[in-house]
PDB file of C-alpha atoms and ligand atoms in Angstrom:
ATOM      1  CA  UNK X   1       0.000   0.000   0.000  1.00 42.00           C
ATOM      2  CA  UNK X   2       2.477   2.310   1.239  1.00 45.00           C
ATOM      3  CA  UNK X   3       4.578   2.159  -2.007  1.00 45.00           C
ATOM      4  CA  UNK X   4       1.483   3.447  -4.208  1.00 63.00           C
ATOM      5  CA  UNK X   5       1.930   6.710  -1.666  1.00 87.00           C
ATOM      6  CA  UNK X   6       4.403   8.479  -4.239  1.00 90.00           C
ATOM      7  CA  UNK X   7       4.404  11.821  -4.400  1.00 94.00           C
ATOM      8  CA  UNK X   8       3.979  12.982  -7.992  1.00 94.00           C
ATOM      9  CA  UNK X   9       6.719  16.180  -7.638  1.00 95.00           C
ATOM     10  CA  UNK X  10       9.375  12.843  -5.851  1.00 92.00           C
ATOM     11  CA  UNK X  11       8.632  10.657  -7.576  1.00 91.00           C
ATOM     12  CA  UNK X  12       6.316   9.190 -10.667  1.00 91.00           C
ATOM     13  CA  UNK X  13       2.987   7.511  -9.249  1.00 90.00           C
ATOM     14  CA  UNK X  14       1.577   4.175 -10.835  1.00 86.00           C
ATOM     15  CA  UNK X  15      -0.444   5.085 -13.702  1.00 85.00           C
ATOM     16  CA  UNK X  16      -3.474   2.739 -14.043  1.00 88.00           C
ATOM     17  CA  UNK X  17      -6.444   2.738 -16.990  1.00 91.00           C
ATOM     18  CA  UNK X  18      -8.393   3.639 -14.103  1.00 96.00           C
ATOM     19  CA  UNK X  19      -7.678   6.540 -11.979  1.00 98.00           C
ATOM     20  CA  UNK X  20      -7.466   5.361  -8.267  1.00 97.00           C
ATOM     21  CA  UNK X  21      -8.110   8.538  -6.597  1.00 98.00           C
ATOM     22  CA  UNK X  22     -10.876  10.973  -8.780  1.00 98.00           C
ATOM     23  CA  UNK X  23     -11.344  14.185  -6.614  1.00 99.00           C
ATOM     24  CA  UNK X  24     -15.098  16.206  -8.038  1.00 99.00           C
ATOM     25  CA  UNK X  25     -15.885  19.818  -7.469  1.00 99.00           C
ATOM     26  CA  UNK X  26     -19.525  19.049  -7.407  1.00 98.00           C
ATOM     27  CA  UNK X  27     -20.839  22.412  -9.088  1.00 98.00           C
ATOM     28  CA  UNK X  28     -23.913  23.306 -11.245  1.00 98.00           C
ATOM     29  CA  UNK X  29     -26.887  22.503  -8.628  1.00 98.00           C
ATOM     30  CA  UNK X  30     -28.153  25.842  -7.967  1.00 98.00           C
ATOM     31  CA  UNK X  31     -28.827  26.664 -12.127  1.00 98.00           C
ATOM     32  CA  UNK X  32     -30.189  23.080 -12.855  1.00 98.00           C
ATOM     33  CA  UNK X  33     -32.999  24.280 -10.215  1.00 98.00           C
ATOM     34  CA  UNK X  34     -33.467  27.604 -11.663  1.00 98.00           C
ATOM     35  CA  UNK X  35     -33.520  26.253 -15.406  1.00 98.00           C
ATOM     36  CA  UNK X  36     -36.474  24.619 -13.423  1.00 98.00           C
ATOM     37  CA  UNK X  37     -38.023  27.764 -11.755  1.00 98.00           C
ATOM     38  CA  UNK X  38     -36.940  25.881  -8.753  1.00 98.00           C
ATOM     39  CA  UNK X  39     -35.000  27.099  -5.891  1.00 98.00           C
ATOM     40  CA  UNK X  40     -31.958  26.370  -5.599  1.00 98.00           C
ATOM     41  CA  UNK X  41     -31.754  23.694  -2.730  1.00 98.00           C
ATOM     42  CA  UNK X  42     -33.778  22.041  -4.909  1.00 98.00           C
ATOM     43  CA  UNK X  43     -30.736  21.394  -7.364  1.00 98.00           C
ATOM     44  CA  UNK X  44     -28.395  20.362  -3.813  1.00 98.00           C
ATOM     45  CA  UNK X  45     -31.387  17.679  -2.757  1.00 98.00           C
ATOM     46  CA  UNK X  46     -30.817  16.537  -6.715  1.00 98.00           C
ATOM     47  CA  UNK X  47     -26.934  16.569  -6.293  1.00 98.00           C
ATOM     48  CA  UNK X  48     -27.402  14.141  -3.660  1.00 98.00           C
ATOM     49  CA  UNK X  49     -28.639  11.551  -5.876  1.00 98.00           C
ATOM     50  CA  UNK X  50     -25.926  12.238  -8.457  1.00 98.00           C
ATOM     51  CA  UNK X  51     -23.537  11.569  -5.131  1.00 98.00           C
ATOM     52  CA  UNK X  52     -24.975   8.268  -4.796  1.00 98.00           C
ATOM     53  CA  UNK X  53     -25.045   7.205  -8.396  1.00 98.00           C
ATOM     54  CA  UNK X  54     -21.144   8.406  -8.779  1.00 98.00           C
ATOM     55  CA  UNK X  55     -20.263   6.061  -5.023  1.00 98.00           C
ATOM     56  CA  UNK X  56     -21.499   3.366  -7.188  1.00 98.00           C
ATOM     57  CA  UNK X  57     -20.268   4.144 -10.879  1.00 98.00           C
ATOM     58  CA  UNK X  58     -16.907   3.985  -8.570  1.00 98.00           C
ATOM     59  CA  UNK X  59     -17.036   0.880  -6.549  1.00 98.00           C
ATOM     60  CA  UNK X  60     -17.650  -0.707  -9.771  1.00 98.00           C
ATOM     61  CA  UNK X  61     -15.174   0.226 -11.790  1.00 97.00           C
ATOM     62  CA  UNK X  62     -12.737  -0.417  -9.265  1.00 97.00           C
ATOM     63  CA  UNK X  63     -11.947   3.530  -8.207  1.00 98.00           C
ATOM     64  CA  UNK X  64      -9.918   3.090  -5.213  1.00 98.00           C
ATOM     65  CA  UNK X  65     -10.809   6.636  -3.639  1.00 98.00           C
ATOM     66  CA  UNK X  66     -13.187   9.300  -4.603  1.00 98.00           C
ATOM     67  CA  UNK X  67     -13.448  12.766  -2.540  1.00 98.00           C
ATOM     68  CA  UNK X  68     -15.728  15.344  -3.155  1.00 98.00           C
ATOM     69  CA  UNK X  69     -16.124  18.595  -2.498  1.00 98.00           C
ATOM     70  CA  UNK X  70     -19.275  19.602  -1.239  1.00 98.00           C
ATOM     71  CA  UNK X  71     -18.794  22.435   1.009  1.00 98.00           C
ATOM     72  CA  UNK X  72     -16.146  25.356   0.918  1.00 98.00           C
ATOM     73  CA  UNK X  73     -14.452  27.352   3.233  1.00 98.00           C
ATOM     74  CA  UNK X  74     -16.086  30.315   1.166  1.00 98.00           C
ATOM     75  CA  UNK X  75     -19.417  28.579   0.971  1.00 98.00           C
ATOM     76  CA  UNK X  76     -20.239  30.608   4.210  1.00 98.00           C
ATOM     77  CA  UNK X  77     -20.714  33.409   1.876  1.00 98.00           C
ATOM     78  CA  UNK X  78     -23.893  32.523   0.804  1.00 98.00           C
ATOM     79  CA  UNK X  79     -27.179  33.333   1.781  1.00 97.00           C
ATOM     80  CA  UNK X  80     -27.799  32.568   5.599  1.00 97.00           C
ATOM     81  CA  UNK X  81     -31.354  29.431   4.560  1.00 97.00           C
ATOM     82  CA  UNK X  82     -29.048  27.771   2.050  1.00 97.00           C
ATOM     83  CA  UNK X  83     -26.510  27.431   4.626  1.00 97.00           C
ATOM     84  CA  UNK X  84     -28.536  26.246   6.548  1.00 95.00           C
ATOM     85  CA  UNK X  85     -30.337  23.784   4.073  1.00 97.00           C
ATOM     86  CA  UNK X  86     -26.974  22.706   3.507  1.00 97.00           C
ATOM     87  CA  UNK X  87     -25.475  21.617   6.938  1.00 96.00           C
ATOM     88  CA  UNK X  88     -29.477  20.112   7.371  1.00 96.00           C
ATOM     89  CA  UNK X  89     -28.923  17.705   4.082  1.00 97.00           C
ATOM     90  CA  UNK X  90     -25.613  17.186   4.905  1.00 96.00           C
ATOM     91  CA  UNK X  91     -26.951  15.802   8.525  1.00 96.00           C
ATOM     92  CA  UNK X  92     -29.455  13.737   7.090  1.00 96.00           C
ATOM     93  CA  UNK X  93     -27.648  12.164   4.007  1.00 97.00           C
ATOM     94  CA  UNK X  94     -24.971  11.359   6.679  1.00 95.00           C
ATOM     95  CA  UNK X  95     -27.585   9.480   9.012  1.00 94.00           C
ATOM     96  CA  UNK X  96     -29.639   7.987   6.301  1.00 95.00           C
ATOM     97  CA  UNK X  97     -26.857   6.550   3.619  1.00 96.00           C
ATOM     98  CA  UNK X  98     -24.197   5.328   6.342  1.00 97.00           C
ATOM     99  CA  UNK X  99     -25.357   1.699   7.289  1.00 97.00           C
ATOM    100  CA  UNK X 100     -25.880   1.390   3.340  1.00 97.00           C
ATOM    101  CA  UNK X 101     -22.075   2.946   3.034  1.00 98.00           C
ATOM    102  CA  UNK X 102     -21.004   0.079   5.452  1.00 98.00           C
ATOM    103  CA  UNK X 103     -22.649  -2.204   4.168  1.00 98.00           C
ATOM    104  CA  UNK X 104     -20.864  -1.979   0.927  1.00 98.00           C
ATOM    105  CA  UNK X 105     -17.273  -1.620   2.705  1.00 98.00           C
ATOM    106  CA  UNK X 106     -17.407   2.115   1.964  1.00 98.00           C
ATOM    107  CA  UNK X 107     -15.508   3.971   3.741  1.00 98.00           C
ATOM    108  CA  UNK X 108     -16.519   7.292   4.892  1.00 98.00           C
ATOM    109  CA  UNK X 109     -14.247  10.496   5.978  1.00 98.00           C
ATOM    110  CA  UNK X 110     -14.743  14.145   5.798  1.00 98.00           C
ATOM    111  CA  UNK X 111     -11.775  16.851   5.388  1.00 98.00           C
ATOM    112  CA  UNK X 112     -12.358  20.258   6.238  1.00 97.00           C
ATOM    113  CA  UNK X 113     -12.362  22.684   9.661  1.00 97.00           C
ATOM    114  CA  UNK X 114     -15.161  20.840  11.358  1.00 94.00           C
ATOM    115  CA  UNK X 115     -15.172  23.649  14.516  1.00 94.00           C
ATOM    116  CA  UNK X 116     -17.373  24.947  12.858  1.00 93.00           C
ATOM    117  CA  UNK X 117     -20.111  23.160  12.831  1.00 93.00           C
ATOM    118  CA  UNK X 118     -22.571  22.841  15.723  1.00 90.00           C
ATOM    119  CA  UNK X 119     -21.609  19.515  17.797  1.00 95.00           C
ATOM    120  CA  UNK X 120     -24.592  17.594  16.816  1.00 94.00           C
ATOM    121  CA  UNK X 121     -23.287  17.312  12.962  1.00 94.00           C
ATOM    122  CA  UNK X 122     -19.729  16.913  14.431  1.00 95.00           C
ATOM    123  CA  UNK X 123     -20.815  13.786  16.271  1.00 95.00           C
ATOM    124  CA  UNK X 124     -23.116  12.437  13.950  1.00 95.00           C
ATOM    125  CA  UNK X 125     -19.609  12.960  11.109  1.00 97.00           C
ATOM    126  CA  UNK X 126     -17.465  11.160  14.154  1.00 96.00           C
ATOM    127  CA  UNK X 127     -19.817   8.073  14.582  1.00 97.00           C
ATOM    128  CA  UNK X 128     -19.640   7.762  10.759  1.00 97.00           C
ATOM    129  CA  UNK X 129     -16.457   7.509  10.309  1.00 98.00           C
ATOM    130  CA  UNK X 130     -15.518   4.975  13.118  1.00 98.00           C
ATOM    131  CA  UNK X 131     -18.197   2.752  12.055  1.00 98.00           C
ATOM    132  CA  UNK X 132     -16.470   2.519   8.338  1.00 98.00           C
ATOM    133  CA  UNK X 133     -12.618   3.255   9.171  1.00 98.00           C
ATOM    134  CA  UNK X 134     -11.823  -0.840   8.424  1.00 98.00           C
ATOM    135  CA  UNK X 135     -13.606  -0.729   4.882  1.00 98.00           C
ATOM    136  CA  UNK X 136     -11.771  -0.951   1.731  1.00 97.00           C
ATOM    137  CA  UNK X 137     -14.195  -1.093  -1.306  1.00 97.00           C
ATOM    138  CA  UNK X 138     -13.951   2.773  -1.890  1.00 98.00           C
ATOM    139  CA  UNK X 139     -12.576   5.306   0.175  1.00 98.00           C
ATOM    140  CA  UNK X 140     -15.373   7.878   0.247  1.00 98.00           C
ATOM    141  CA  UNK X 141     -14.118  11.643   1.151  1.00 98.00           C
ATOM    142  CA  UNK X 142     -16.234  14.396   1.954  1.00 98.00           C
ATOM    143  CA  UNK X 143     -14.882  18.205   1.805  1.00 98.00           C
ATOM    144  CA  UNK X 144     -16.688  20.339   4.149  1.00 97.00           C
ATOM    145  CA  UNK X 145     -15.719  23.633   5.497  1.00 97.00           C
ATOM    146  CA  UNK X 146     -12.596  22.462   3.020  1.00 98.00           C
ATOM    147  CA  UNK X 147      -9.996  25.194   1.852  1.00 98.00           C
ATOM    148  CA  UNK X 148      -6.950  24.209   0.198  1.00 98.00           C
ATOM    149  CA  UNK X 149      -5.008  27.473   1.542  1.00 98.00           C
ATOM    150  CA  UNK X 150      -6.757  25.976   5.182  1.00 98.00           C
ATOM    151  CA  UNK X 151      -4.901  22.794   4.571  1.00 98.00           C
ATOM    152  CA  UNK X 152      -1.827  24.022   3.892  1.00 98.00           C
ATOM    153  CA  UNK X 153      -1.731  26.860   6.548  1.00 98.00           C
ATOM    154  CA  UNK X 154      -3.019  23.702   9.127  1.00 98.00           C
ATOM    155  CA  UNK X 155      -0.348  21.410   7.858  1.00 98.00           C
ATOM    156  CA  UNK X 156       2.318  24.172   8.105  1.00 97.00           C
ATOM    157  CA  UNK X 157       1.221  24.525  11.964  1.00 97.00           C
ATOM    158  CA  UNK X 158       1.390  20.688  12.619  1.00 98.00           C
ATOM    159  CA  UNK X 159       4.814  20.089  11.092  1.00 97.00           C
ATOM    160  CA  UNK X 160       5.789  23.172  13.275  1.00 96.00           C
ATOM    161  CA  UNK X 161       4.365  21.522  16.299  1.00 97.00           C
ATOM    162  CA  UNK X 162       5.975  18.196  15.406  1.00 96.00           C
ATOM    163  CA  UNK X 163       9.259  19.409  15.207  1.00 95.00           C
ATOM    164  CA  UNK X 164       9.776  22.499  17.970  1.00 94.00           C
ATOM    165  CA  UNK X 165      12.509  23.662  17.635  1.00 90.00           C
ATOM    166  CA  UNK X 166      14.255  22.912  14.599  1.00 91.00           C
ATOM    167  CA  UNK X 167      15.936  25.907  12.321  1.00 85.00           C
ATOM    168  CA  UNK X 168      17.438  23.718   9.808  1.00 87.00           C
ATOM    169  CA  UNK X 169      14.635  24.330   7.346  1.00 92.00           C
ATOM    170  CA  UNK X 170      11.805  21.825   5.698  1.00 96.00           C
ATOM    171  CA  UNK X 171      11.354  19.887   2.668  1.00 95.00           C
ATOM    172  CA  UNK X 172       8.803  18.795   0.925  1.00 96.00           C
ATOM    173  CA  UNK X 173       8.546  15.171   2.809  1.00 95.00           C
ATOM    174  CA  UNK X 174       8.001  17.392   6.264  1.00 97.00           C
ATOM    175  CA  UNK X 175       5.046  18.977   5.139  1.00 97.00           C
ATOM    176  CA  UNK X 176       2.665  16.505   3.409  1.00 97.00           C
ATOM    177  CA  UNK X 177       2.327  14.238   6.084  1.00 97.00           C
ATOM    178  CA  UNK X 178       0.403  17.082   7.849  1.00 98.00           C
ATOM    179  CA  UNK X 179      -1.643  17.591   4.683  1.00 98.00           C
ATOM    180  CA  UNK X 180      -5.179  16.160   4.400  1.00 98.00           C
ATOM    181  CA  UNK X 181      -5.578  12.749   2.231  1.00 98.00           C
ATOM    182  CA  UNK X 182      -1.831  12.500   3.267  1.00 98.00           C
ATOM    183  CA  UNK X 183      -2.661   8.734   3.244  1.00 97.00           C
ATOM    184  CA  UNK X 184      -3.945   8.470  -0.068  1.00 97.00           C
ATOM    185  CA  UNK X 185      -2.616   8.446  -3.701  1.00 96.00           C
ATOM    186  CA  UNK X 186      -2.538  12.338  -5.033  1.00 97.00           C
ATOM    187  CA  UNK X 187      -5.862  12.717  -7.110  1.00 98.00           C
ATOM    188  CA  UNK X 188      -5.109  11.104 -10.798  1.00 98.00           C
ATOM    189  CA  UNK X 189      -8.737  12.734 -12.141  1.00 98.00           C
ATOM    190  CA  UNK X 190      -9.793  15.810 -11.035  1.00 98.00           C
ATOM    191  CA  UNK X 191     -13.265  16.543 -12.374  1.00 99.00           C
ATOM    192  CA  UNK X 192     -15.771  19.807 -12.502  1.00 99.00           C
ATOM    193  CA  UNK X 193     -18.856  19.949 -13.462  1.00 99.00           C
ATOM    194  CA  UNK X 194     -21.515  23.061 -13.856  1.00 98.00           C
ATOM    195  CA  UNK X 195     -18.580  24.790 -16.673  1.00 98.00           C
ATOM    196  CA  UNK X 196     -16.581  26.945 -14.521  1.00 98.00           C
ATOM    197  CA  UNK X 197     -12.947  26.160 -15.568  1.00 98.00           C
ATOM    198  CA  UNK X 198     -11.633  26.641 -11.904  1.00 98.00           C
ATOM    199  CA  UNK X 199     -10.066  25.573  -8.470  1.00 98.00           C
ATOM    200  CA  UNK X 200     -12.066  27.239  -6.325  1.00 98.00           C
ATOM    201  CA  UNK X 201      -9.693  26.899  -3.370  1.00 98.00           C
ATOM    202  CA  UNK X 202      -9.820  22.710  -3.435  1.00 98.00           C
ATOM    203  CA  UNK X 203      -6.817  20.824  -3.012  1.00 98.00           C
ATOM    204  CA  UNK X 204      -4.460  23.118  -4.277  1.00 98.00           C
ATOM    205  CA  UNK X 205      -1.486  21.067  -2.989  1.00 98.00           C
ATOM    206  CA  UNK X 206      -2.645  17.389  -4.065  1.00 98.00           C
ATOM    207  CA  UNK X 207      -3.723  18.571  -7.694  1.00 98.00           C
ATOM    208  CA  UNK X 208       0.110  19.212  -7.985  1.00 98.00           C
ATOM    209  CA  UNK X 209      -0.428  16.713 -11.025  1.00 97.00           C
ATOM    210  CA  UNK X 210      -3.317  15.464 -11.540  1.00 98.00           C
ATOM    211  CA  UNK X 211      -5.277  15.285 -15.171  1.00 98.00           C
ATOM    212  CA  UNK X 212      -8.331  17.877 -15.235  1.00 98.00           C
ATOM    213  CA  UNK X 213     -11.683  17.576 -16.586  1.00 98.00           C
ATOM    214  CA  UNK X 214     -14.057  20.435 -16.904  1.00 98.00           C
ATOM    215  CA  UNK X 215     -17.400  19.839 -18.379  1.00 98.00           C
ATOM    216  CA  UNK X 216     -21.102  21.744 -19.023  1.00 98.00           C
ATOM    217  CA  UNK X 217     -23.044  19.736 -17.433  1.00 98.00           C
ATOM    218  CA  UNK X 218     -24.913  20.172 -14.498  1.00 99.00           C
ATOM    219  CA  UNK X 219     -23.787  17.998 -11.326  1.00 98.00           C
ATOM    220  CA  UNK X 220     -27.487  17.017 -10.871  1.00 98.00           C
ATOM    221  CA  UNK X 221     -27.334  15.752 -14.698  1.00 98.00           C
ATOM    222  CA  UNK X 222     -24.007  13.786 -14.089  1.00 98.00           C
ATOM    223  CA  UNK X 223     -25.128  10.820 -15.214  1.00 98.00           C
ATOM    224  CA  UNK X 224     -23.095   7.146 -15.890  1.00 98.00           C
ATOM    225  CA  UNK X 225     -22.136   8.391 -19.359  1.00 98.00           C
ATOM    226  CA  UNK X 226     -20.928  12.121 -18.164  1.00 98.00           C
ATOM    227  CA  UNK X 227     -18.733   9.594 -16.104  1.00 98.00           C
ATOM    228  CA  UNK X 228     -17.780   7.134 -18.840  1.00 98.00           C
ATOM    229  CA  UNK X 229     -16.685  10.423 -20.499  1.00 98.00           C
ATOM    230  CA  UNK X 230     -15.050  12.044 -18.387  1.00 98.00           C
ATOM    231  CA  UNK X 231     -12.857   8.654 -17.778  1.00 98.00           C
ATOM    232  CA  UNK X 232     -12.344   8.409 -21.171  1.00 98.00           C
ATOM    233  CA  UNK X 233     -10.811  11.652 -21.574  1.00 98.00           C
ATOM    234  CA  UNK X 234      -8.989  10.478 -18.563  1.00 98.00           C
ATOM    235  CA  UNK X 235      -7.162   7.071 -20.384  1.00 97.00           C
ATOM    236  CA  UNK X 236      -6.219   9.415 -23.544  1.00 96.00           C
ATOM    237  CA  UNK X 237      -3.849  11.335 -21.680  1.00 97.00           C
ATOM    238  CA  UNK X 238       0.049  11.501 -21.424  1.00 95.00           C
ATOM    239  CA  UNK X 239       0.976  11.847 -17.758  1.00 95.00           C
ATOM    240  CA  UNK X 240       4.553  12.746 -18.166  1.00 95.00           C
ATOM    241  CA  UNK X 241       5.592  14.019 -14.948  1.00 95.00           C
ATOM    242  CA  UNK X 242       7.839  16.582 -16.050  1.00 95.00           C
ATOM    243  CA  UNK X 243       9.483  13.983 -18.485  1.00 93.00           C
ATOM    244  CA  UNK X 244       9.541  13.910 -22.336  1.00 96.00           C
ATOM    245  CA  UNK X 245       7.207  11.620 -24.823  1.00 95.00           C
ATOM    246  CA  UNK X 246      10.518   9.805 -26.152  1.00 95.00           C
ATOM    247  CA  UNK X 247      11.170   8.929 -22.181  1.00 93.00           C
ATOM    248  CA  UNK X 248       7.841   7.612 -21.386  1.00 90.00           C
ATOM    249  CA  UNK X 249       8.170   5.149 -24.890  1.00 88.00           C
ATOM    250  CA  UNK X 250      11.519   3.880 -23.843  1.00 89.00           C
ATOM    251  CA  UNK X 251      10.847   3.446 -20.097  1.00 78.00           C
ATOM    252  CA  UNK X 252       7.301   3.881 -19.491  1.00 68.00           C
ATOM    253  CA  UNK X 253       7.483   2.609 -15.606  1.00 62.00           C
ATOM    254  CA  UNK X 254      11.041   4.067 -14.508  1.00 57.00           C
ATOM    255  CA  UNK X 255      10.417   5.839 -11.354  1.00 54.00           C
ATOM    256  CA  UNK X 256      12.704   8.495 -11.638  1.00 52.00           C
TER     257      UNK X 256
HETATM  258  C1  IPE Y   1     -22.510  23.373  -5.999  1.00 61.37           C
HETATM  259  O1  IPE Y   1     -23.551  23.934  -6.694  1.00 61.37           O
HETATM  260  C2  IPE Y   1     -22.878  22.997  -4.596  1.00 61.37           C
HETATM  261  C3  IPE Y   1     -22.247  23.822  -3.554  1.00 61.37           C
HETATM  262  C4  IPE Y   1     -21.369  24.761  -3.740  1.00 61.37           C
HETATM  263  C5  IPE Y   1     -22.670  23.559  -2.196  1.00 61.37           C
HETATM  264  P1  IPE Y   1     -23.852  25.491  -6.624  1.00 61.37           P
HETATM  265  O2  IPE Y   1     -24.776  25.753  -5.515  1.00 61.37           O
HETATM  266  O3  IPE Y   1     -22.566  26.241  -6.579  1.00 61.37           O
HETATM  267  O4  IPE Y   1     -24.577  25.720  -8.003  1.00 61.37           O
HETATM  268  P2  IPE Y   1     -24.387  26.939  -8.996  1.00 61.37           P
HETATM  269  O5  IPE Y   1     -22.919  27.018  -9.326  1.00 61.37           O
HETATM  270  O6  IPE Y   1     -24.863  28.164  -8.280  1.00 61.37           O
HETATM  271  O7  IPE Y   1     -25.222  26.571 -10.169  1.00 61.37           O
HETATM  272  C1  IPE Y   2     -17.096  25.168  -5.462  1.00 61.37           C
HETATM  273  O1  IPE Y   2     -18.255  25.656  -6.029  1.00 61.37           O
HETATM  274  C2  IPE Y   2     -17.371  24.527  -4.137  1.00 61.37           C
HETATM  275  C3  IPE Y   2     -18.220  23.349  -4.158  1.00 61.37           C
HETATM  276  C4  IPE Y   2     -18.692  22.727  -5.193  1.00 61.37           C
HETATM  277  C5  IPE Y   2     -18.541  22.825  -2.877  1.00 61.37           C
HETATM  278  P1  IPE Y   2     -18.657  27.199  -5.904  1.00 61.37           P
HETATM  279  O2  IPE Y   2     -19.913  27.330  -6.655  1.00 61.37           O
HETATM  280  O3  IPE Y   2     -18.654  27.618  -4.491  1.00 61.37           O
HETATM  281  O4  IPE Y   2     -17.443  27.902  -6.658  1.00 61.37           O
HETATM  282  P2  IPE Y   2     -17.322  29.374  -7.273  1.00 61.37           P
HETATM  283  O5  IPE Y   2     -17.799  30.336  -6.235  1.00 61.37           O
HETATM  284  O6  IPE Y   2     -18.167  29.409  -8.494  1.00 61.37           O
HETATM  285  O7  IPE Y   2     -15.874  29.517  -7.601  1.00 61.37           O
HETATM  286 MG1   MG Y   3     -21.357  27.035  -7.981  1.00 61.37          MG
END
């Protein structure tokens, strides 16, 4: 396990036909309601079912790990009853879908600043994760309160704490321990739906290298063949790694 755990600027990751890590910036749910005259939590309660159908396009295609990003650090921004809507469907898809999650050796963790959110939603995100921490079908990753400038400026803080002290200076191999999804492959696929050709503060760090894939379509109309596509477009490419064409021919799997 540990020697998939390359770092893509160390080293050069496995590739594989299928990614094993796909990271989606889940975007597009408030239009696809208002195309609809709908409000927009309509389009997040819609999302949710494209959630679920993407779990399972995953587990059976044998995607190892798939985070999403449902909630930024920014997010707060918005108006105070979709917030609100938010944290309350977050809350319920959390207590509804996680005996179904174990069930199919899902396993469920969420990345973000969870202070703050009110200790009820805290615990209930706790209890979810200890129930599934042994599964291994699909490592199942929820951003929430997630900022990739958070996660660095919290992993810069740890590595400080971890080594009081020192003055010598730190590499690379100091900080991403600290980082979240430190434990995982980097993302091989990232993905964005709803057109915006964007970051939006996500894992700025792990996306060091990974292939991107913007597309038009709605999140709530991500269906099996927005997927199939978007993996597609995913096989075609030439992950080089900072190396040349002719290198990848004559050696496809050297390391370094
Ligand atoms: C993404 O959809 C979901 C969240 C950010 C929570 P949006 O709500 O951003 O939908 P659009 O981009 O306004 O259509
Ligand atoms: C990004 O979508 C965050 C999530 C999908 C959770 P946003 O809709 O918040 O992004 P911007 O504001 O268009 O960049
Ligand atoms: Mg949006």
């Amino acid at each position: 396990m540990l020697s998939r755990l390359i770092s893509s600027t160390r080293g050069i990751p496995e590739r594989s036909d299928v990614p094993q890590h796909i990271a989606i910036v889940m975007d597009g749910n408030g239009r696809w309601a208002r195309k609809r005259l709908m409000p927009r939590v309509a389009g997040h309660k819609r999302g949710l079912e494209t959630v679920r159908q993407v779990v399972r396009l995953c587990v059976e295609q044998g995607v190892r790990h798939l985070t999403l990003f449902a909630f930024s650090s920014e997010n707060w921004r918005r108006p105070e009853d979709e917030v609100s809507f938010l944290m309350q469907l977050f809350m319920q898809a959390l207590r509804e879908e996680v005996k179904k999650l174990h069930k199919n050796r899902i396993r469920l963790r969420v990345i973000g600043d969870l202070s703050r959110f009110d200790g009820e939603l805290a615990e209930t995100i706790r209890a979810a994760e200890s129930l599934t921490r042994d599964n291994d079908a699909l490592t199942l990753t929820i951003a929430a309160n997630y900022g990739g400038r958070w996660d660095i400026v919290n992993a810069v803080n740890a590595m400080l704490a971890a080594h009081p002290g020192r003055r010598d200076g730190f590499g690379e191999e100091d900080l991403a321990p600290h980082l979240c999804l430190a434990d995982l492959p980097e993302p091989d696929l990232y993905i964005r739906t709803g057109g915006e050709q964007r970051v939006s503060n996500f894992l700025l760090w792990q996306l060091a290298y990974t292939e991107f894939y913007f597309t038009d379509c709605l999140w709530p109309d991500f269906d099996s063949d927005a997927f199939a596509r978007a993996i597609d477009s995913y096989r075609k490419r030439e992950r080089r790694f900072g190396r040349t064409s002719e290198q990848l021919v004559a050696a496809p799997l050297k390391q370094d």
